[in-house]
XYZ file of C-alpha atoms in Angstrom:
475
model
C -10.777 -21.281 -16.583
C -13.700 -19.895 -18.523
C -16.223 -21.005 -15.913
C -18.803 -18.334 -15.238
C -18.739 -17.554 -11.539
C -20.948 -14.487 -11.577
C -23.882 -12.996 -13.419
C -22.337 -9.573 -13.861
C -23.504 -9.523 -17.433
C -27.131 -9.638 -16.257
C -27.519 -6.461 -14.185
C -31.212 -6.959 -13.584
C -30.396 -9.000 -10.447
C -31.877 -6.900 -7.657
C -29.097 -7.516 -5.123
C -26.398 -6.367 -7.514
C -28.367 -3.311 -8.587
C -28.944 -2.124 -5.034
C -25.293 -2.440 -4.004
C -23.728 -0.931 -7.121
C -23.274 2.527 -5.538
C -21.441 0.843 -2.663
C -19.269 -1.128 -5.090
C -18.376 2.085 -6.910
C -17.661 3.930 -3.659
C -15.377 1.136 -2.458
C -13.375 0.930 -5.688
C -13.125 4.712 -6.036
C -11.909 5.222 -2.465
C -9.295 2.486 -2.903
C -8.064 4.054 -6.139
C -7.885 7.442 -4.430
C -5.730 5.889 -1.706
C -3.343 4.438 -4.297
C -3.050 7.686 -6.277
C -2.639 9.878 -3.194
C 0.462 7.930 -2.219
C 2.227 9.199 -5.346
C 2.335 12.763 -3.956
C 1.387 12.580 -0.263
C 5.019 12.496 0.906
C 6.277 15.328 -1.337
C 5.695 18.131 1.153
C 6.924 15.921 4.028
C 10.348 15.129 2.525
C 12.317 17.576 4.716
C 10.766 16.006 7.842
C 11.534 12.479 6.591
C 15.126 13.450 5.847
C 15.553 14.822 9.376
C 13.972 11.795 11.086
C 15.586 8.963 9.114
C 18.892 10.487 8.048
C 18.409 10.376 4.283
C 21.109 11.882 2.082
C 20.002 14.652 -0.272
C 20.272 12.335 -3.285
C 18.711 9.363 -1.536
C 15.674 11.357 -0.390
C 14.176 11.464 -3.900
C 13.796 7.681 -3.807
C 11.049 7.979 -1.197
C 8.899 9.096 -4.140
C 10.797 7.484 -7.016
C 10.768 3.948 -5.593
C 6.970 4.004 -5.621
C 6.783 5.505 -9.120
C 9.339 3.114 -10.608
C 7.848 -0.146 -9.327
C 4.252 0.962 -9.802
C 4.861 1.923 -13.436
C 6.888 -1.192 -14.184
C 4.329 -3.678 -12.850
C 1.014 -2.157 -14.001
C 0.671 -4.189 -17.201
C 1.626 -7.370 -15.386
C -0.820 -6.620 -12.584
C -3.671 -6.158 -15.027
C -2.909 -9.410 -16.839
C -2.607 -11.409 -13.616
C -6.090 -10.115 -12.799
C -7.390 -11.478 -16.097
C -5.713 -14.799 -15.358
C -6.384 -15.313 -11.632
C -9.561 -13.274 -11.157
C -9.821 -9.505 -10.954
C -11.481 -9.352 -7.547
C -8.976 -11.787 -6.068
C -5.982 -9.838 -7.391
C -7.563 -6.532 -6.314
C -7.981 -7.863 -2.755
C -4.439 -9.260 -2.743
C -3.102 -5.902 -3.913
C -4.967 -3.986 -1.212
C -3.663 -6.453 1.393
C -0.044 -5.891 0.326
C -0.575 -2.129 0.145
C -2.134 -1.946 3.619
C 0.557 -4.012 5.326
C 3.373 -2.109 3.612
C 1.751 1.228 4.564
C 1.890 0.131 8.201
C 5.547 -0.841 7.750
C 6.313 2.532 6.130
C 4.722 4.403 9.013
C 6.782 2.402 11.510
C 10.047 2.670 9.548
C 13.070 3.437 11.709
C 15.591 3.760 8.896
C 15.868 4.964 5.324
C 16.288 1.396 4.052
C 13.094 0.177 5.715
C 11.063 3.096 4.350
C 12.298 2.559 0.779
C 11.574 -1.190 1.014
C 8.070 -0.464 2.312
C 7.466 2.003 -0.530
C 8.494 -0.682 -3.035
C 6.028 -3.113 -1.442
C 3.322 -0.442 -1.542
C 3.918 -0.049 -5.274
C 3.621 -3.813 -5.834
C 0.243 -3.778 -4.099
C -0.876 -0.683 -6.009
C 0.101 -2.230 -9.357
C -2.081 -5.244 -8.543
C -5.058 -3.293 -7.181
C -5.169 -0.220 -9.446
C -5.827 -1.635 -12.938
C -8.133 -4.306 -11.543
C -10.241 -1.713 -9.711
C -10.771 0.037 -13.033
C -11.520 -3.265 -14.789
C -14.039 -4.222 -12.081
C -15.938 -0.988 -12.681
C -16.048 -1.731 -16.405
C -17.358 -5.266 -15.907
C -19.803 -4.361 -13.124
C -21.448 -1.426 -14.892
C -22.390 -2.904 -18.259
C -25.025 -0.457 -19.517
C -23.412 2.399 -21.512
C -25.018 5.161 -19.436
C -24.108 3.435 -16.154
C -20.554 2.851 -17.327
C -20.031 6.493 -18.317
C -21.467 7.607 -14.956
C -19.266 5.256 -12.931
C -16.137 5.981 -14.947
C -16.800 9.702 -14.496
C -16.692 9.255 -10.723
C -13.612 7.051 -10.922
C -11.787 9.523 -13.151
C -12.754 12.506 -10.987
C -11.349 10.942 -7.847
C -8.324 9.327 -9.486
C -7.186 12.476 -11.291
C -7.917 14.611 -8.218
C -5.741 12.343 -6.098
C -2.503 14.150 -6.951
C -3.421 17.594 -5.543
C -5.431 15.926 -2.764
C -2.277 14.008 -1.839
C -0.345 17.263 -1.491
C -3.057 18.770 0.695
C -3.402 15.691 2.866
C 0.364 15.388 3.214
C 0.646 19.001 4.321
C -2.158 18.754 6.871
C -1.037 15.471 8.442
C 2.638 16.414 8.484
C 2.044 19.747 10.206
C -0.653 18.597 12.651
C 0.820 15.189 13.516
C 3.751 13.627 11.664
C 4.756 12.447 8.220
C 4.117 8.921 9.544
C 0.403 9.719 9.700
C 0.377 9.950 5.886
C 1.167 6.236 5.833
C -0.929 5.154 8.812
C -4.093 6.656 7.319
C -4.022 3.946 4.629
C -4.382 1.174 7.214
C -8.022 1.679 8.318
C -9.074 2.344 4.731
C -7.335 -0.815 3.573
C -8.852 -2.934 6.341
C -12.344 -1.634 5.518
C -11.777 -2.476 1.847
C -10.624 -5.999 2.695
C -13.735 -6.591 4.799
C -16.181 -5.120 2.280
C -14.750 -6.222 -1.086
C -15.666 -9.945 -0.791
C -19.183 -8.944 0.295
C -19.881 -6.189 -2.217
C -17.790 -6.599 -5.354
C -19.173 -9.207 -7.787
C -16.796 -11.712 -9.343
C -16.770 -11.012 -13.095
C -16.960 -13.716 -15.721
C -13.562 -15.228 -16.377
C -12.250 -15.591 -19.893
C -9.789 -18.209 -21.003
C -6.353 -16.706 -20.469
C -2.723 -17.568 -20.098
C 0.215 -15.510 -18.940
C 2.357 -14.274 -21.806
C 5.679 -14.725 -20.001
C 7.942 -13.314 -22.752
C 5.647 -10.310 -23.128
C 5.351 -9.864 -19.362
C 9.133 -9.949 -18.934
C 9.744 -7.498 -21.770
C 6.991 -5.128 -20.634
C 8.003 -5.100 -16.968
C 11.694 -4.718 -17.756
C 11.115 -2.160 -20.505
C 8.771 0.128 -18.604
C 10.869 -0.118 -15.433
C 14.040 0.709 -17.400
C 12.392 3.703 -19.078
C 11.003 5.060 -15.797
C 14.355 4.518 -14.033
C 16.269 6.122 -16.910
C 13.970 9.142 -16.916
C 14.230 9.514 -13.139
C 18.013 9.300 -13.418
C 18.030 11.817 -16.270
C 16.167 14.237 -14.020
C 18.924 13.855 -11.395
C 22.094 13.441 -13.499
C 21.248 15.005 -16.864
C 20.958 13.544 -20.344
C 24.718 13.235 -20.916
C 25.121 10.670 -18.148
C 26.386 7.357 -19.564
C 24.384 4.988 -17.336
C 21.248 7.022 -18.015
C 21.636 6.662 -21.771
C 22.402 2.943 -21.433
C 19.306 2.270 -19.305
C 17.075 4.250 -21.676
C 18.412 2.324 -24.667
C 17.707 -0.956 -22.872
C 14.203 0.279 -22.100
C 13.502 1.233 -25.716
C 14.827 -2.127 -26.976
C 12.700 -4.067 -24.478
C 9.563 -2.059 -25.324
C 10.180 -2.670 -29.039
C 10.599 -6.380 -28.294
C 7.395 -6.295 -26.253
C 5.413 -4.765 -29.118
C 6.804 -7.383 -31.507
C 5.808 -10.173 -29.125
C 2.323 -8.703 -28.667
C 1.740 -8.587 -32.412
C 2.471 -12.320 -32.716
C 1.122 -13.974 -29.584
C -2.392 -15.355 -29.349
C -3.187 -13.902 -25.905
C -1.130 -10.717 -25.574
C -0.471 -8.869 -22.340
C -1.465 -5.642 -24.097
C -3.694 -6.357 -27.126
C -2.667 -3.973 -29.895
C -6.323 -3.847 -30.949
C -6.771 -1.412 -28.062
C -5.117 1.238 -30.243
C -6.955 0.538 -33.497
C -10.027 2.520 -32.453
C -9.423 6.154 -33.446
C -10.890 7.704 -30.297
C -9.195 5.277 -27.948
C -5.810 5.766 -29.623
C -6.135 9.539 -29.248
C -7.212 9.136 -25.622
C -4.132 7.033 -24.824
C -1.967 9.789 -26.337
C -3.697 12.318 -24.092
C -3.033 10.092 -21.074
C 0.686 10.184 -21.923
C 0.913 13.913 -22.634
C -1.162 15.443 -19.856
C 0.880 14.105 -16.896
C 3.913 15.651 -18.605
C 2.176 18.996 -18.037
C 0.638 18.574 -14.602
C 3.776 17.132 -13.003
C 5.420 20.563 -13.367
C 2.618 22.176 -11.407
C 3.028 19.897 -8.401
C 6.835 19.704 -8.481
C 7.779 23.331 -9.081
C 4.907 25.159 -7.367
C 5.506 23.182 -4.172
C 9.091 24.463 -4.178
C 7.988 27.991 -5.067
C 5.532 28.159 -2.187
C 7.966 26.754 0.383
C 11.375 27.996 -0.774
C 10.435 31.379 -2.280
C 7.288 32.443 -0.418
C 8.272 30.650 2.802
C 5.003 28.778 3.321
C 4.837 25.776 5.642
C 3.683 22.289 4.613
C 0.100 22.889 5.771
C -0.358 26.080 3.725
C 1.462 24.594 0.730
C -0.891 21.643 0.644
C -4.001 23.796 0.803
C -2.722 26.062 -1.953
C -3.775 23.298 -4.342
C -7.360 23.170 -3.044
C -8.647 25.363 -5.883
C -7.089 23.068 -8.450
C -8.453 19.943 -6.762
C -11.990 21.345 -6.548
C -11.964 22.486 -10.165
C -10.637 19.128 -11.259
C -13.137 16.996 -9.342
C -16.195 19.131 -10.163
C -15.322 19.301 -13.857
C -14.560 15.590 -14.043
C -18.020 14.835 -12.677
C -19.566 17.167 -15.248
C -18.240 15.024 -18.093
C -20.871 12.422 -17.196
C -23.487 14.528 -18.961
C -21.217 16.716 -21.108
C -19.558 13.835 -22.966
C -22.723 12.303 -24.497
C -23.862 15.781 -25.596
C -20.679 17.248 -27.020
C -18.334 14.309 -27.593
C -14.691 13.955 -26.556
C -13.307 16.219 -29.276
C -14.908 19.431 -28.009
C -14.267 18.635 -24.370
C -10.584 17.773 -24.836
C -10.021 20.812 -27.068
C -11.610 23.042 -24.417
C -9.652 21.385 -21.636
C -6.281 21.635 -23.348
C -6.875 25.304 -24.242
C -7.515 26.061 -20.560
C -4.363 24.171 -19.591
C -2.248 26.075 -22.116
C -3.634 29.339 -20.721
C -2.897 28.243 -17.158
C 0.688 27.341 -17.980
C 1.094 30.632 -19.885
C 0.076 32.546 -16.740
C 2.613 30.576 -14.693
C 5.397 31.641 -17.070
C 4.858 35.163 -15.683
C 5.732 34.052 -12.155
C 8.114 36.301 -10.175
C 9.507 36.500 -6.649
C 6.774 39.019 -5.772
C 3.857 36.966 -7.124
C 1.147 36.479 -4.514
C -1.347 33.655 -4.276
C -4.197 35.809 -5.563
C -4.468 36.216 -8.461
C -1.006 35.085 -9.607
C -1.383 31.452 -8.505
C -5.105 31.019 -7.899
C -6.117 31.853 -11.469
C -3.744 29.414 -13.209
C -4.540 26.685 -10.652
C -8.264 27.021 -11.372
C -7.605 26.971 -15.119
C -5.430 23.882 -14.745
C -7.956 22.135 -12.511
C -10.890 22.704 -14.845
C -8.857 21.893 -17.951
C -7.339 18.751 -16.490
C -10.751 17.566 -15.283
C -12.262 17.902 -18.747
C -9.289 16.292 -20.464
C -8.471 13.393 -18.155
C -12.042 12.371 -17.485
C -12.979 12.435 -21.164
C -9.949 10.348 -22.132
C -10.565 7.886 -19.294
C -14.186 7.313 -20.298
C -13.305 6.990 -23.982
C -10.703 4.310 -23.228
C -12.792 2.221 -20.857
C -16.408 2.760 -21.943
C -16.336 0.675 -25.118
C -13.625 -1.869 -24.341
C -14.652 -5.524 -24.362
C -14.829 -7.294 -21.005
C -11.925 -9.588 -21.932
C -9.691 -6.530 -22.498
C -10.824 -4.461 -19.493
C -7.792 -5.336 -17.369
C -5.311 -4.718 -20.182
C -6.988 -1.429 -21.095
C -6.847 -0.200 -17.494
C -3.244 -1.298 -17.047
C -2.185 0.403 -20.280
C -3.990 3.599 -19.277
C -2.216 3.832 -15.940
C 1.136 2.860 -17.482
C 0.791 5.779 -19.914
C 0.211 8.104 -16.968
C 3.296 6.870 -15.114
C 5.506 7.136 -18.202
C 4.164 10.609 -18.928
C 4.890 11.797 -15.398
C 8.444 10.394 -15.451
C 9.250 11.713 -18.931
C 7.738 15.120 -18.212
C 9.628 15.542 -14.951
C 12.930 14.485 -16.552
C 12.542 16.964 -19.423
C 11.325 19.832 -17.244
C 14.098 19.417 -14.665
C 16.584 19.486 -17.546
C 15.053 22.755 -18.765
C 15.145 24.085 -15.203
C 18.804 23.074 -14.839
C 19.905 24.844 -18.026
C 17.991 27.993 -17.018
C 19.646 28.108 -13.579
C 23.083 27.110 -14.809
C 22.843 24.016 -12.584
C 23.602 26.259 -9.586
C 23.721 24.367 -6.277
C 22.123 27.195 -4.286
C 20.356 29.470 -6.764
C 18.945 32.794 -5.615
C 15.189 33.186 -5.433
C 15.224 35.166 -8.676
C 17.241 32.492 -10.498
C 15.042 29.771 -9.007
C 11.915 31.448 -10.364
C 13.556 31.941 -13.751
C 14.171 28.211 -13.997
C 10.589 27.484 -12.991
C 9.083 29.801 -15.573
C 11.192 28.176 -18.315
C 9.939 24.783 -17.167
C 6.354 26.028 -17.253
C 6.924 27.269 -20.804
C 8.107 23.784 -21.805
C 5.049 22.294 -20.104
C 2.863 24.649 -22.135
C 4.386 23.114 -25.286
C 3.372 19.643 -24.069
C -0.156 20.981 -23.517
C -0.160 22.431 -27.044
C 0.747 18.960 -28.374
C -2.238 17.531 -26.487
C -4.378 20.274 -28.063
C -3.234 19.058 -31.480
C -4.059 15.435 -30.610
C -7.571 16.515 -29.576
C -8.447 17.196 -33.211
C -7.987 13.518 -34.068
C -11.053 12.537 -32.005
C -14.218 11.844 -33.957
C -16.726 14.665 -33.777
C -19.775 12.467 -33.196
C -20.966 13.087 -29.614
C -22.105 9.507 -29.051
C -19.139 7.757 -30.559
C -17.630 6.917 -27.217
C -20.548 6.126 -25.009
C-alpha cells in the first residue's frame, strides 16, 4: 500500500512542471462545478415545481438532498481517497457526478430528480476533498502551494454567487434542465484529461477506520438533517430535537474514536496548530453569515422587487467579482501581512455589509442599497475564506491532506446548515410565522435575520485575534 507510484515530491521533473497550470485549471474547474450545484437551482425552484409537480414542502429537498448527503459523506470521501488513491477516487467521483447530472436534467418526476441530486452529492463528496488534496500534494513548494490554493479558494468560494447567476441565466434563456446538463461536457472533459494530467501522489499506509467512518457519516448527516428540519419545522419539533441529539452523540463518539485509533479518519492533530484551529473555526462561522445573503436576498429581489430569475442571478455579480479578485490577492497579501490582519479586515467588512442590510426596506433600490453591502461582503468573504483555506492546507503533511480537505469542507456544510436553521428561526419569529406575510413584514423578518448574521460575523472577528501575528507563520 505504501508503494510510491509517482514522483510528486520531486517537482523538478520537467513534464510535471510544464503541466502544473493545466492540473490546477482542471481541479479548480471541477471544484467550481461541484460548488455551483449547491446554489444553481435556487432561483429555478418555481420552474422545477411547475414542471415536476413538487409540493411546497418537498421542493426544498431539491437543494437539501444535495447538502445533506454531501455534508455527511465528505470525511468518508477524503479517507477513501487516502486509502484507494486520491486521483482514482477523484475520477470516480466526477464520473458519478456527471452521470447523475445527466439523469437530473432528464428527470420526469420529483422522485427521479431527488434521487439524481443524492447521487450528485455522493460524487461531489468523493471528488471535492480529493481535488483539494491533489493540489496540496502536487504543489509542494510553499510559494507554489499558496499560489495554487489561492486560485482554488477564489473559485471555490465564488461558486455560490456564480451558481445563482448561472442558474438565473440558464433558467430564463433555456430551462432549469440546462443547469444540470452543463455539468456533462465539463465532467467528460475532466474524465478525459485527469488521467493524462494529474499525477498520482505517493500513497501512505492506510486503513479504513470503520467505526469512525460510521460515526462521522451518521453524526454529520444527522446534524445537517436536524438543522434543515429545524429551519422548516422550528426548534420545538420533537423529531428535530431527537435527530439533533443523535447527531451530537454520534459526533462525540466519533471524536472519542479518533482520539484512540491509530489511523483516524480525522486526525485530531489537525486542530493542535493554533492558526489551523482558528481557520477551521472561521470555516464554520463564515457560511453561517453568507448563507443569509443568498437565501434572503434572492427572495427580496424576486418577491419584493419583482425581479426575474435572470436579473436576480446577476444582482450577485458585484459580490462574485469582489470575492474572486480579493481571494486572488491573498496570494501576495498573506505572506506580507499574515492571516490575522487579513481575517480581521475581512470580518470587519462583512460586519459592515450585514449592518447595511439591516436597513433594508420595501423601497430599497439596487444602488446603493444592495450594491454597497454586496461589494463589502464579496471583498470581506474573499479575504477571510481564502486566508483560512490557505492556512489549513498550506502546512498540512501529505498524509493528512485528504483529511484536512474533507474536514474543511465539512465545516462549511455544517456552518451553512446551522446558519440557515438559526436565521430562518429568527425570520419566523419576526414575521409571526405568517403564511403570506406582506412585503413590509417580509422585509422586517429579513432585516432581523441579517442582524443575527452580523452577530455570527462579529464572532468570526473575535476568532481572528487568535491567529498568530507572524506574517510567514502559515506559508
